[in-house]
C-alpha cells in the first residue's frame, strides 16, 4: 500500500479494510511500519462511522 500511495502522490492514506473487526495494537503497529517504509505521508486507520 505504501508503494502505491507514494507512486500516486496521495496526500494521506486511510486504511479502511484490514483483517478482523477491530485491529489489535500489534497489527496496527506492523501495518503502519510496512506502509511507512515506502510512504512518508500521514496514515490513518479508520474506525466504524469515521468520515474523511
PDB file of C-alpha atoms in Angstrom:
ATOM      1  CA  UNK A   1       0.000   0.000   0.000  1.00  0.00           C
ATOM      2  CA  UNK A   2       2.843   2.405   0.776  1.00  0.00           C
ATOM      3  CA  UNK A   3       4.379   1.905  -2.668  1.00  0.00           C
ATOM      4  CA  UNK A   4       1.055   2.628  -4.387  1.00  0.00           C
ATOM      5  CA  UNK A   5       0.432   5.707  -2.252  1.00  0.00           C
ATOM      6  CA  UNK A   6       3.919   7.060  -2.921  1.00  0.00           C
ATOM      7  CA  UNK A   7       3.686   6.474  -6.679  1.00  0.00           C
ATOM      8  CA  UNK A   8       0.230   8.033  -6.835  1.00  0.00           C
ATOM      9  CA  UNK A   9       1.375  11.098  -4.900  1.00  0.00           C
ATOM     10  CA  UNK A  10      -1.504  10.986  -2.449  1.00  0.00           C
ATOM     11  CA  UNK A  11      -1.527  13.406   0.490  1.00  0.00           C
ATOM     12  CA  UNK A  12      -2.741  10.850   3.046  1.00  0.00           C
ATOM     13  CA  UNK A  13      -3.639   7.166   3.401  1.00  0.00           C
ATOM     14  CA  UNK A  14      -6.760   5.933   5.199  1.00  0.00           C
ATOM     15  CA  UNK A  15      -6.700   2.184   5.797  1.00  0.00           C
ATOM     16  CA  UNK A  16     -10.326   1.066   5.763  1.00  0.00           C
ATOM     17  CA  UNK A  17     -10.196  -2.697   5.334  1.00  0.00           C
ATOM     18  CA  UNK A  18      -7.891  -4.870   7.384  1.00  0.00           C
ATOM     19  CA  UNK A  19      -8.227  -8.326   8.938  1.00  0.00           C
ATOM     20  CA  UNK A  20     -10.721  -8.730  11.765  1.00  0.00           C
ATOM     21  CA  UNK A  21     -13.372  -6.382  13.048  1.00  0.00           C
ATOM     22  CA  UNK A  22     -11.098  -4.231  15.195  1.00  0.00           C
ATOM     23  CA  UNK A  23      -7.342  -4.177  14.676  1.00  0.00           C
ATOM     24  CA  UNK A  24      -5.219  -5.033  17.664  1.00  0.00           C
ATOM     25  CA  UNK A  25      -2.380  -2.648  18.542  1.00  0.00           C
ATOM     26  CA  UNK A  26       0.281  -5.068  17.275  1.00  0.00           C
ATOM     27  CA  UNK A  27      -1.469  -5.295  13.895  1.00  0.00           C
ATOM     28  CA  UNK A  28      -1.703  -1.502  13.592  1.00  0.00           C
ATOM     29  CA  UNK A  29       1.990  -1.163  14.515  1.00  0.00           C
ATOM     30  CA  UNK A  30       3.022  -3.784  11.946  1.00  0.00           C
ATOM     31  CA  UNK A  31       0.882  -2.360   9.145  1.00  0.00           C
ATOM     32  CA  UNK A  32       1.994   1.196   9.898  1.00  0.00           C
ATOM     33  CA  UNK A  33       5.650   0.141   9.708  1.00  0.00           C
ATOM     34  CA  UNK A  34       5.044  -1.613   6.382  1.00  0.00           C
ATOM     35  CA  UNK A  35       3.345   1.460   4.905  1.00  0.00           C
ATOM     36  CA  UNK A  36       5.860   3.922   6.391  1.00  0.00           C
ATOM     37  CA  UNK A  37       8.735   2.018   4.792  1.00  0.00           C
ATOM     38  CA  UNK A  38       7.602   3.271   1.376  1.00  0.00           C
ATOM     39  CA  UNK A  39       5.307   6.231   2.057  1.00  0.00           C
ATOM     40  CA  UNK A  40       6.174   9.290   4.153  1.00  0.00           C
ATOM     41  CA  UNK A  41       2.752  10.930   4.486  1.00  0.00           C
ATOM     42  CA  UNK A  42       0.147  10.530   7.227  1.00  0.00           C
ATOM     43  CA  UNK A  43      -1.513   7.134   7.714  1.00  0.00           C
ATOM     44  CA  UNK A  44      -4.863   6.746   9.487  1.00  0.00           C
ATOM     45  CA  UNK A  45      -6.664   3.545  10.412  1.00  0.00           C
ATOM     46  CA  UNK A  46     -10.397   4.039  10.006  1.00  0.00           C
ATOM     47  CA  UNK A  47     -12.946   3.034  12.613  1.00  0.00           C
ATOM     48  CA  UNK A  48     -16.612   2.370  12.002  1.00  0.00           C
ATOM     49  CA  UNK A  49     -18.500   5.546  11.110  1.00  0.00           C
ATOM     50  CA  UNK A  50     -15.338   7.629  10.556  1.00  0.00           C
ATOM     51  CA  UNK A  51     -15.649  10.334   7.897  1.00  0.00           C
ATOM     52  CA  UNK A  52     -12.785  11.527   5.708  1.00  0.00           C
TER      53      UNK A  52
END
